[in-house]
Coordinates of C-alpha atoms in Angstrom, one line a residue:
M63 CA -36.6 -17.2 -15.3
P64 CA -38.8 -20.4 -15.6
L65 CA -37.3 -23.2 -13.5
L66 CA -37.3 -26.9 -14.4
E67 CA -40.3 -29.0 -13.4
E68 CA -39.7 -32.2 -11.6
S69 CA -39.9 -34.3 -14.8
T70 CA -37.8 -32.0 -16.9
L71 CA -34.4 -33.1 -18.1
L72 CA -31.5 -30.7 -18.2
G73 CA -30.5 -32.1 -21.6
D74 CA -27.7 -30.6 -23.6
L75 CA -29.1 -27.1 -23.4
S76 CA -27.5 -24.2 -21.5
L77 CA -29.2 -22.4 -18.7
N78 CA -28.3 -19.3 -16.7
V79 CA -29.3 -19.3 -13.1
P80 CA -28.3 -17.1 -10.2
V81 CA -27.3 -19.9 -7.8
T82 CA -26.2 -23.5 -8.5
I83 CA -25.9 -25.8 -5.6
I84 CA -23.8 -28.9 -6.1
G85 CA -25.1 -31.6 -3.7
N86 CA -28.6 -32.5 -2.8
G87 CA -28.1 -33.8 0.8
P88 CA -29.4 -32.0 3.9
S89 CA -27.2 -29.0 3.3
G90 CA -28.4 -28.3 -0.2
M91 CA -32.0 -29.1 0.7
C92 CA -32.0 -26.6 3.6
L93 CA -30.5 -23.9 1.4
S94 CA -33.1 -24.5 -1.3
Y95 CA -35.8 -24.1 1.4
L96 CA -34.5 -20.6 2.3
L97 CA -33.7 -19.6 -1.3
S98 CA -37.3 -20.5 -2.2
G99 CA -38.5 -17.6 0.0
Y100 CA -39.1 -19.2 3.4
R101 CA -38.1 -16.8 6.1
P102 CA -37.6 -17.3 9.9
Y103 CA -39.1 -14.7 12.3
L104 CA -39.2 -14.6 16.1
A105 CA -42.5 -16.4 16.8
P106 CA -45.1 -14.3 18.8
G107 CA -45.1 -15.0 22.5
T108 CA -41.9 -17.1 22.6
V109 CA -39.0 -16.4 24.9
H110 CA -35.6 -17.7 24.2
P111 CA -33.9 -19.1 27.3
N112 CA -30.8 -17.0 26.6
P113 CA -31.8 -13.5 27.8
V114 CA -29.1 -11.7 25.9
L115 CA -30.0 -13.4 22.6
H116 CA -33.7 -12.9 23.3
N117 CA -33.3 -9.2 23.7
K118 CA -31.4 -9.0 20.4
L119 CA -34.2 -10.9 18.7
E120 CA -36.8 -8.6 20.2
E121 CA -34.9 -5.6 18.7
G122 CA -35.5 -7.1 15.2
R123 CA -38.8 -8.7 15.8
H124 CA -40.3 -7.3 12.6
F125 CA -37.5 -8.5 10.4
S126 CA -36.6 -12.1 9.4
V127 CA -33.4 -13.5 10.9
V128 CA -32.1 -13.6 7.3
D129 CA -32.3 -9.8 7.0
Q130 CA -30.6 -9.2 10.4
D131 CA -26.9 -8.9 11.4
L132 CA -25.9 -12.5 11.9
E133 CA -22.6 -11.5 13.5
Y134 CA -24.4 -9.4 16.1
L135 CA -27.0 -12.1 16.9
S136 CA -24.4 -14.9 17.2
E137 CA -21.9 -12.9 19.3
G138 CA -21.1 -14.8 22.5
L139 CA -22.8 -18.0 21.7
E140 CA -21.0 -21.3 22.6
G141 CA -21.7 -24.9 21.7
R142 CA -20.5 -27.9 19.8
S143 CA -19.8 -26.2 16.5
S144 CA -17.0 -23.8 15.8
N145 CA -19.2 -21.8 13.4
P146 CA -21.1 -18.9 15.1
V147 CA -24.0 -18.9 12.6
A148 CA -24.4 -22.6 12.9
L149 CA -24.7 -22.1 16.7
L150 CA -27.2 -19.3 16.2
F151 CA -29.5 -21.2 13.9
D152 CA -29.2 -24.4 16.1
T153 CA -30.2 -22.5 19.3
L154 CA -33.1 -20.8 17.5
L155 CA -34.4 -24.2 16.3
H156 CA -33.5 -26.2 19.4
P157 CA -32.9 -23.9 22.4
D158 CA -30.5 -25.4 25.0
A159 CA -30.7 -28.8 23.3
D160 CA -27.2 -29.8 24.6
F161 CA -28.7 -29.7 28.1
R162 CA -31.5 -32.0 26.8
F163 CA -34.2 -29.4 27.4
D164 CA -37.1 -29.9 25.0
Y165 CA -37.8 -26.2 24.4
P166 CA -39.8 -25.5 21.3
S167 CA -38.2 -23.5 18.4
V168 CA -38.6 -19.8 18.8
L169 CA -38.9 -19.4 15.1
Q170 CA -42.0 -18.9 12.9
W171 CA -41.6 -19.6 9.2
K172 CA -43.3 -17.5 6.6
L173 CA -43.2 -18.0 2.8
E174 CA -42.3 -14.7 1.1
K175 CA -42.2 -15.6 -2.6
H176 CA -41.0 -12.2 -3.7
K177 CA -37.8 -12.9 -1.7
S178 CA -37.0 -16.1 -3.5
I179 CA -33.8 -16.5 -5.5
P180 CA -33.9 -18.8 -8.5
H181 CA -31.6 -21.8 -8.1
L182 CA -30.9 -25.3 -9.1
V183 CA -29.8 -28.2 -6.8
L184 CA -27.7 -30.9 -8.6
G185 CA -27.4 -34.3 -7.1
K186 CA -26.3 -37.8 -8.1
G187 CA -29.3 -39.6 -6.6
P188 CA -32.6 -38.7 -4.9
P189 CA -32.7 -35.8 -2.4
G190 CA -31.0 -36.8 0.8
G191 CA -27.6 -37.5 -0.6
A192 CA -25.4 -40.0 1.2
W193 CA -28.3 -41.0 3.5
H194 CA -29.7 -43.2 0.7
V195 CA -26.6 -45.4 0.7
M196 CA -26.4 -45.8 4.5
K197 CA -28.2 -49.1 4.5
G198 CA -28.8 -51.1 7.6
S199 CA -30.4 -50.7 11.0
M200 CA -27.7 -48.8 12.8
L201 CA -29.0 -45.9 15.0
T202 CA -28.0 -42.5 13.9
I203 CA -25.6 -40.4 15.9
S204 CA -28.1 -37.5 16.5
L205 CA -31.4 -37.3 18.3
D206 CA -34.0 -37.5 15.5
N207 CA -35.3 -33.9 16.0
W208 CA -31.8 -32.7 15.3
M209 CA -31.9 -34.6 12.0
E210 CA -35.0 -32.7 10.8
L211 CA -35.0 -29.7 8.4
P212 CA -36.9 -26.4 8.9
G213 CA -40.6 -26.4 8.3
L214 CA -41.3 -30.1 8.8
K215 CA -41.0 -31.8 12.1
L216 CA -39.7 -35.4 11.8
K217 CA -42.2 -36.7 14.4
D218 CA -45.1 -35.1 12.5
W219 CA -43.9 -36.7 9.3
T220 CA -43.4 -40.1 11.0
N221 CA -47.0 -40.2 12.2
N222 CA -46.4 -43.6 13.8
K223 CA -45.7 -45.4 10.5
W224 CA -42.2 -46.3 11.3
R225 CA -41.7 -47.1 15.0
N226 CA -42.4 -46.4 18.6
L227 CA -41.8 -42.7 19.0
M228 CA -40.5 -43.2 22.6
N229 CA -37.3 -44.1 20.9
D230 CA -35.5 -40.8 20.3
R231 CA -33.1 -42.1 17.7
A232 CA -33.7 -42.7 14.0
T233 CA -32.3 -45.1 11.4
P234 CA -30.7 -44.1 8.1
E235 CA -33.7 -45.6 6.3
E236 CA -36.1 -43.4 8.1
I237 CA -34.0 -40.3 7.7
A238 CA -33.5 -40.9 4.0
S239 CA -37.2 -41.3 3.4
Y240 CA -37.9 -38.1 5.4
Y241 CA -35.4 -36.1 3.3
K242 CA -36.9 -37.5 0.0
D243 CA -40.4 -36.6 1.1
Y244 CA -39.3 -33.2 2.5
V245 CA -38.6 -31.8 -1.0
K246 CA -42.1 -32.8 -2.2
I247 CA -43.9 -31.6 0.9
M248 CA -42.2 -28.3 0.9
G249 CA -42.8 -27.8 -2.8
L250 CA -39.1 -27.6 -3.8
Q251 CA -39.1 -30.3 -6.6
K252 CA -38.7 -27.8 -9.4
N253 CA -35.3 -26.7 -8.0
F254 CA -33.9 -30.3 -7.9
V255 CA -32.3 -32.0 -10.8
N256 CA -31.4 -35.6 -9.8
N257 CA -29.1 -38.1 -11.4
T258 CA -26.6 -35.4 -12.4
W259 CA -22.8 -35.6 -12.2
V260 CA -20.8 -32.4 -12.4
T261 CA -17.5 -32.8 -14.4
S262 CA -16.1 -29.2 -14.3
V263 CA -16.7 -25.9 -12.7
S264 CA -14.6 -23.0 -14.2
K265 CA -14.6 -19.3 -14.0
L266 CA -15.5 -17.1 -17.0
Q267 CA -14.5 -13.5 -17.0
Q268 CA -14.9 -11.9 -20.4
D269 CA -16.4 -8.8 -21.9
Q270 CA -20.1 -8.7 -22.4
E271 CA -20.1 -9.5 -26.2
N272 CA -17.7 -12.4 -26.0
M273 CA -19.7 -13.8 -23.0
K274 CA -22.9 -13.6 -24.9
D275 CA -21.4 -15.2 -28.1
K276 CA -20.1 -18.1 -26.0
M277 CA -23.5 -18.6 -24.4
L278 CA -25.5 -18.4 -27.6
K279 CA -23.3 -21.0 -29.3
S280 CA -24.1 -23.5 -26.5
I281 CA -27.9 -22.8 -26.3
K282 CA -30.4 -24.6 -28.6
K283 CA -32.1 -22.4 -31.1
D284 CA -35.5 -23.0 -29.6
I285 CA -34.5 -21.3 -26.3
T286 CA -32.4 -18.4 -27.5
T287 CA -35.0 -16.1 -26.2
Q288 CA -33.9 -16.9 -22.7
Q289 CA -32.4 -13.9 -20.9
L290 CA -28.6 -13.7 -20.9
P291 CA -26.4 -12.2 -18.3
A292 CA -25.3 -8.7 -19.2
T293 CA -24.4 -5.5 -17.5
E294 CA -25.7 -2.0 -17.9
N295 CA -22.6 -0.4 -19.3
G296 CA -21.0 -3.5 -20.7
P297 CA -18.1 -4.1 -18.3
A298 CA -16.5 -7.4 -17.6
L299 CA -18.9 -9.9 -15.8
S300 CA -17.6 -12.8 -13.8
L301 CA -19.7 -16.0 -14.1
W302 CA -19.1 -19.7 -13.4
E303 CA -19.6 -22.4 -16.1
V304 CA -20.8 -25.7 -14.6
R305 CA -20.6 -28.7 -16.9
G306 CA -21.6 -32.3 -16.4
Y307 CA -24.1 -34.9 -17.5
Q308 CA -27.4 -36.3 -16.5
R309 CA -28.2 -40.0 -16.6
I310 CA -31.6 -40.6 -18.0
G311 CA -34.0 -43.6 -17.9
D312 CA -32.2 -45.7 -20.6
G313 CA -28.9 -45.3 -18.9
S314 CA -27.5 -42.9 -21.4
H315 CA -25.6 -39.7 -20.4
V316 CA -26.9 -36.4 -21.6
P317 CA -24.5 -33.4 -21.2
F318 CA -25.5 -30.1 -19.8
C319 CA -24.0 -26.7 -19.2
L320 CA -25.0 -24.0 -16.7
F321 CA -23.9 -20.4 -16.4
T322 CA -24.2 -19.2 -12.9
E323 CA -23.2 -16.2 -10.7
N324 CA -22.9 -18.2 -7.5
V325 CA -21.8 -21.7 -6.9
V326 CA -22.4 -23.5 -3.6
L327 CA -20.5 -26.6 -2.7
A328 CA -22.7 -28.9 -0.6
T329 CA -21.4 -32.3 -1.7
G330 CA -20.6 -33.7 1.7
T331 CA -17.4 -35.7 2.3
Y332 CA -18.4 -39.3 1.9
D333 CA -17.4 -40.0 -1.7
L334 CA -13.9 -41.4 -1.3
P335 CA -12.9 -43.5 1.8
A336 CA -9.6 -42.5 3.4
R337 CA -6.8 -45.1 3.0
L338 CA -3.9 -46.2 5.2
G339 CA -1.5 -46.4 2.3
V340 CA 0.1 -49.6 3.5
E341 CA 1.1 -52.8 1.8
G342 CA -1.8 -55.2 1.1
E343 CA -4.6 -52.7 1.5
D344 CA -6.1 -53.8 -1.8
L345 CA -6.3 -57.5 -0.7
P346 CA -9.9 -58.9 -1.0
F347 CA -10.4 -59.2 2.8
V348 CA -9.7 -55.5 3.4
F349 CA -12.7 -53.2 3.2
H350 CA -13.3 -49.4 3.7
S351 CA -17.0 -49.4 4.5
I352 CA -19.3 -50.7 7.3
S353 CA -21.7 -52.0 4.7
A354 CA -19.2 -54.6 3.7
F355 CA -19.2 -55.9 7.3
E356 CA -23.0 -56.0 7.3
S357 CA -23.0 -58.0 4.1
A358 CA -20.4 -60.4 5.5
I359 CA -22.6 -61.0 8.5
K360 CA -25.7 -61.6 6.4
S361 CA -23.9 -64.1 4.2
C362 CA -22.3 -65.8 7.2
K363 CA -18.8 -65.1 6.0
V364 CA -18.0 -64.0 9.6
N365 CA -19.6 -65.3 12.8
Q366 CA -18.9 -66.0 16.5
L367 CA -16.3 -68.7 15.6
S368 CA -14.4 -66.7 13.1
D369 CA -11.0 -65.1 13.6
P370 CA -11.4 -61.6 14.9
V371 CA -12.5 -58.8 12.6
L372 CA -9.9 -56.0 12.6
I373 CA -11.5 -52.5 12.9
V374 CA -9.2 -49.6 12.3
G375 CA -10.3 -46.1 13.4
A376 CA -11.5 -44.2 16.4
G377 CA -14.5 -42.3 15.0
L378 CA -18.2 -43.0 15.1
T379 CA -18.2 -45.3 12.0
A380 CA -15.6 -47.5 13.7
A381 CA -17.7 -47.4 16.9
D382 CA -20.8 -48.5 14.9
A383 CA -18.8 -51.4 13.5
V384 CA -17.8 -52.4 17.1
L385 CA -21.4 -52.2 18.2
C386 CA -22.5 -54.3 15.2
A387 CA -19.9 -56.9 16.0
S388 CA -20.9 -56.9 19.7
H389 CA -24.5 -57.4 18.8
H390 CA -23.6 -60.5 16.7
K391 CA -21.0 -61.7 19.2
I392 CA -18.2 -61.5 16.6
P393 CA -14.7 -61.1 18.1
V394 CA -13.0 -57.8 17.4
I395 CA -9.5 -56.3 17.4
H396 CA -9.8 -52.6 17.5
T397 CA -6.8 -50.5 16.6
F398 CA -6.4 -46.7 16.5
R399 CA -3.6 -44.1 16.4
R400 CA -4.7 -41.9 19.3
N401 CA -4.3 -42.2 23.0
V402 CA -7.6 -42.9 24.7
T403 CA -7.2 -39.6 26.7
D404 CA -6.9 -37.5 23.6
P405 CA -9.4 -34.6 23.9
G406 CA -9.9 -34.7 20.1
L407 CA -11.7 -38.1 20.3
I408 CA -15.3 -37.7 19.2
F409 CA -16.5 -39.5 22.3
K410 CA -15.3 -36.5 24.4
Q411 CA -17.9 -34.3 22.6
L412 CA -20.9 -36.6 23.2
P413 CA -22.9 -36.4 26.4
K414 CA -22.9 -39.7 28.1
K415 CA -26.7 -39.7 28.9
L416 CA -27.6 -39.1 25.3
Y417 CA -25.2 -41.5 23.7
P418 CA -24.7 -44.4 26.2
E419 CA -23.8 -47.0 23.5
Y420 CA -20.9 -44.9 22.1
H421 CA -19.5 -44.4 25.6
K422 CA -19.8 -48.1 26.1
V423 CA -17.4 -48.5 23.1
Y424 CA -15.2 -45.8 24.6
R425 CA -15.0 -47.6 27.9
R426 CA -13.9 -50.8 26.1
M427 CA -11.3 -48.8 24.2
C428 CA -9.9 -47.6 27.5
K429 CA -10.2 -50.7 29.7
Q430 CA -10.0 -53.7 27.4
S431 CA -6.6 -53.1 25.8
H432 CA -4.1 -55.8 24.8
T433 CA -1.9 -54.8 27.8
T434 CA -4.5 -55.7 30.3
T435 CA -6.1 -59.1 31.1
S436 CA -7.4 -60.8 27.9
H437 CA -11.1 -60.1 27.1
P438 CA -13.5 -62.2 25.1
N439 CA -14.7 -60.7 21.8
Y440 CA -12.9 -57.3 22.1
T441 CA -9.3 -56.1 22.4
S442 CA -8.1 -52.6 21.7
F443 CA -4.7 -51.5 20.5
P444 CA -4.4 -47.7 21.3
E445 CA -1.6 -45.7 19.8
S446 CA -0.9 -48.3 17.2
C447 CA -0.6 -48.4 13.5
I448 CA -1.0 -50.9 10.7
V449 CA 2.3 -52.0 9.0
S450 CA 0.9 -54.3 6.4
F451 CA -1.8 -56.8 5.4
Q452 CA -0.6 -60.2 4.2
P453 CA -2.3 -62.6 1.7
D454 CA -2.6 -65.3 4.3
M455 CA -5.2 -63.3 6.2
K456 CA -2.7 -61.8 8.6
C457 CA -2.1 -58.2 9.7
I458 CA 1.2 -56.8 11.0
L459 CA 0.5 -54.1 13.6
Q460 CA 3.0 -51.9 15.4
S461 CA 2.0 -51.3 19.0
A462 CA 2.5 -48.3 21.1
S463 CA 5.8 -49.8 22.4
G464 CA 7.1 -50.2 18.9
E465 CA 6.7 -54.0 18.9
N466 CA 5.4 -55.6 15.7
I467 CA 2.6 -58.0 16.3
V468 CA 1.2 -60.5 13.8
L469 CA -2.6 -60.9 14.0
N470 CA -4.8 -63.6 12.4
I471 CA -8.0 -61.9 11.2
S472 CA -11.1 -62.9 9.2
M473 CA -11.5 -59.4 7.6
A474 CA -10.3 -55.9 8.0
L475 CA -12.4 -52.7 8.2
V476 CA -10.4 -49.5 7.6
L477 CA -12.8 -46.8 8.9
I478 CA -10.6 -43.8 9.2
G479 CA -12.8 -41.1 7.5
S480 CA -13.4 -40.1 4.0
Y481 CA -12.8 -37.4 1.5
P482 CA -15.1 -35.5 -0.9
N483 CA -14.7 -36.1 -4.7
L484 CA -14.0 -32.6 -5.9
S485 CA -12.4 -33.7 -9.2
F486 CA -14.5 -31.1 -11.0
L487 CA -12.5 -28.3 -9.4
K488 CA -9.0 -27.2 -10.3
E489 CA -6.5 -29.0 -8.0
H490 CA -9.4 -31.1 -6.7
G491 CA -10.3 -28.0 -4.7
K492 CA -7.2 -28.1 -2.5
Y493 CA -6.6 -24.4 -3.1
L494 CA -9.8 -23.7 -1.2
G495 CA -8.7 -25.4 2.0
M496 CA -7.1 -24.1 5.2
D497 CA -3.9 -25.8 4.0
P498 CA -3.8 -25.6 0.2
S499 CA -1.2 -28.4 0.1
K500 CA -3.5 -31.1 1.4
P501 CA -6.8 -32.6 0.2
I502 CA -10.1 -31.2 1.5
S503 CA -11.2 -33.1 4.6
C504 CA -13.9 -32.4 7.1
K505 CA -11.6 -32.9 10.1
R506 CA -8.1 -32.3 8.8
N507 CA -8.5 -29.6 6.1
P508 CA -11.9 -28.0 5.7
I509 CA -12.7 -25.3 3.1
E510 CA -11.7 -21.9 4.4
I511 CA -14.8 -19.6 4.5
D512 CA -16.0 -16.4 6.0
P513 CA -17.8 -17.5 9.2
Y514 CA -20.8 -15.3 8.6
T515 CA -21.4 -15.4 4.8
F516 CA -19.9 -18.9 4.1
E517 CA -18.1 -17.5 1.0
C518 CA -14.8 -19.1 0.3
T519 CA -11.9 -16.8 1.3
K520 CA -10.0 -17.9 -1.9
E521 CA -12.8 -17.4 -4.4
A522 CA -15.6 -14.8 -4.6
H523 CA -19.2 -16.0 -5.3
F524 CA -18.1 -19.5 -4.3
F525 CA -19.6 -20.9 -1.1
G526 CA -19.1 -23.9 1.0
M527 CA -21.4 -25.6 3.6
G528 CA -21.9 -28.8 5.6
P529 CA -19.1 -31.3 6.1
L530 CA -16.9 -29.5 3.6
I531 CA -16.4 -26.7 6.1
G532 CA -16.2 -28.9 9.2
D533 CA -19.9 -29.1 10.2
N534 CA -20.5 -32.8 10.1
F535 CA -23.7 -32.9 12.1
V536 CA -27.1 -32.2 10.4
R537 CA -28.1 -29.9 13.3
F538 CA -25.2 -27.5 12.5
L539 CA -24.9 -27.7 8.7
K540 CA -28.3 -25.8 8.6
G541 CA -26.4 -22.7 9.6
G542 CA -24.7 -22.6 6.2
A543 CA -28.1 -22.1 4.6
L544 CA -28.9 -19.2 6.8
G545 CA -25.5 -17.5 6.2
I546 CA -25.5 -18.0 2.5
T547 CA -29.1 -16.8 2.0
S548 CA -28.4 -13.8 4.2
C549 CA -25.3 -12.9 2.1
L550 CA -27.1 -13.3 -1.3
M551 CA -30.1 -11.3 -0.2
K552 CA -28.0 -8.4 1.1
R553 CA -26.0 -8.4 -2.2
L554 CA -29.3 -8.6 -4.2
K555 CA -30.6 -5.5 -2.3
K556 CA -27.4 -3.7 -2.8
K557 CA -27.3 -4.0 -6.6
G558 CA -31.1 -4.4 -7.1
Q559 CA -31.1 -7.7 -9.0
L560 CA -29.4 -11.0 -9.7
I561 CA -28.2 -12.1 -13.1
S562 CA -31.5 -13.7 -14.1
E563 CA -33.1 -10.2 -14.0
I564 CA -30.4 -8.3 -15.8
G565 CA -30.8 -7.6 -19.4
S566 CA -34.6 -8.0 -19.3
D567 CA -35.0 -4.9 -21.6
E568 CA -32.8 -6.4 -24.3
G569 CA -34.0 -8.3 -27.3

């Protein structure tokens, strides 16, 4: 099946494609790389520091990792992800990285075009997803080599054009540029369709003739020669119909419709900020993004002499806001629901030597609370919750003791996480989650998947990867690409072909 060139518009025509990936961030990009035929092998002469894993790799030296038993390879691995395939791929790319050893990858990549699977990657903006809207100079959470994708080392790409490479952290601007260039350098452009919004994904399960009639009605006459899904003996065939629109240069919206055998959700979870649901949350001084704080600093709406900025949340985004305020000497009141000893706090998962600035925030959270001696520029309120925001720039907070405290603030930043926008799925995708009664959330309710194939347990031929399944770090979301590609290739070998190849003998 001929794929779209970089400049081709989806238009209002209909296409059938074996795999449709919704989301063009790092998850979707890495999956496109593997689906395009790039395969990882054990590199000659390399030895993995884990002797058990190395022996397993030696057993399958002549096979790509994609074609091996991922459950067998990942057995017994431990690390900072709960997904075994994510841990496997991470340790192959960055052996013993958590101990800050700079071992080279034990993988060698080979392009095997005959093993490629036709696919499309749909994204609202340029490749890189949410990284293109993370403006500002904040340092990223990961070491920059953990942010890179297979086949292109970030330091090789940088080539001294951005900064002093002695600094092992990277800014969002650098990472976004790297991801955008990655698609071009790796030759993946034809698979990416940017400026697209998906509005519905629905399952079709009809007999062959009804399916073909439906597809023919929605395909333009000039492309009716395109191959259509069919089956040898005409039994029912299950496909997904993906509808949406593409925004073109003049701002107009052009509808599209795809028929696909496999759908991969790789949207990330940054579309909709989580809300407190309290009185006054929609007042003009209450914000739900760190970019609003940066804008207020640049426009001098807040400064050293302002009333404190209220920061709500105990995650890394809230910590970034605290660091930003500290850099500009802006006073902060920091409130969060958890106890500072809670093992679930993200700071407990970060090595102190690698992330000293975040542990500096954590020390403040512990030692500079409102119950101790007053501190300039920072005061924390652990185990507290917001009762309401008032129009006169006040916030009512309930402390751990149950006391209501009235605070004068200059602005409020509610940074308590975010949710994906899955409005194109029935029930907004809730039925796919670990708890079908709650919205999909990276931390609270990820999509339930098979840990080795990444296929949704509630829906066949429907896959999840990245933050949607709880892998919030780039270093681990790459495991989804390995698992999904391995699953699809094994199914392809089992039945001999994917839908784009079926019916090739028909007129």
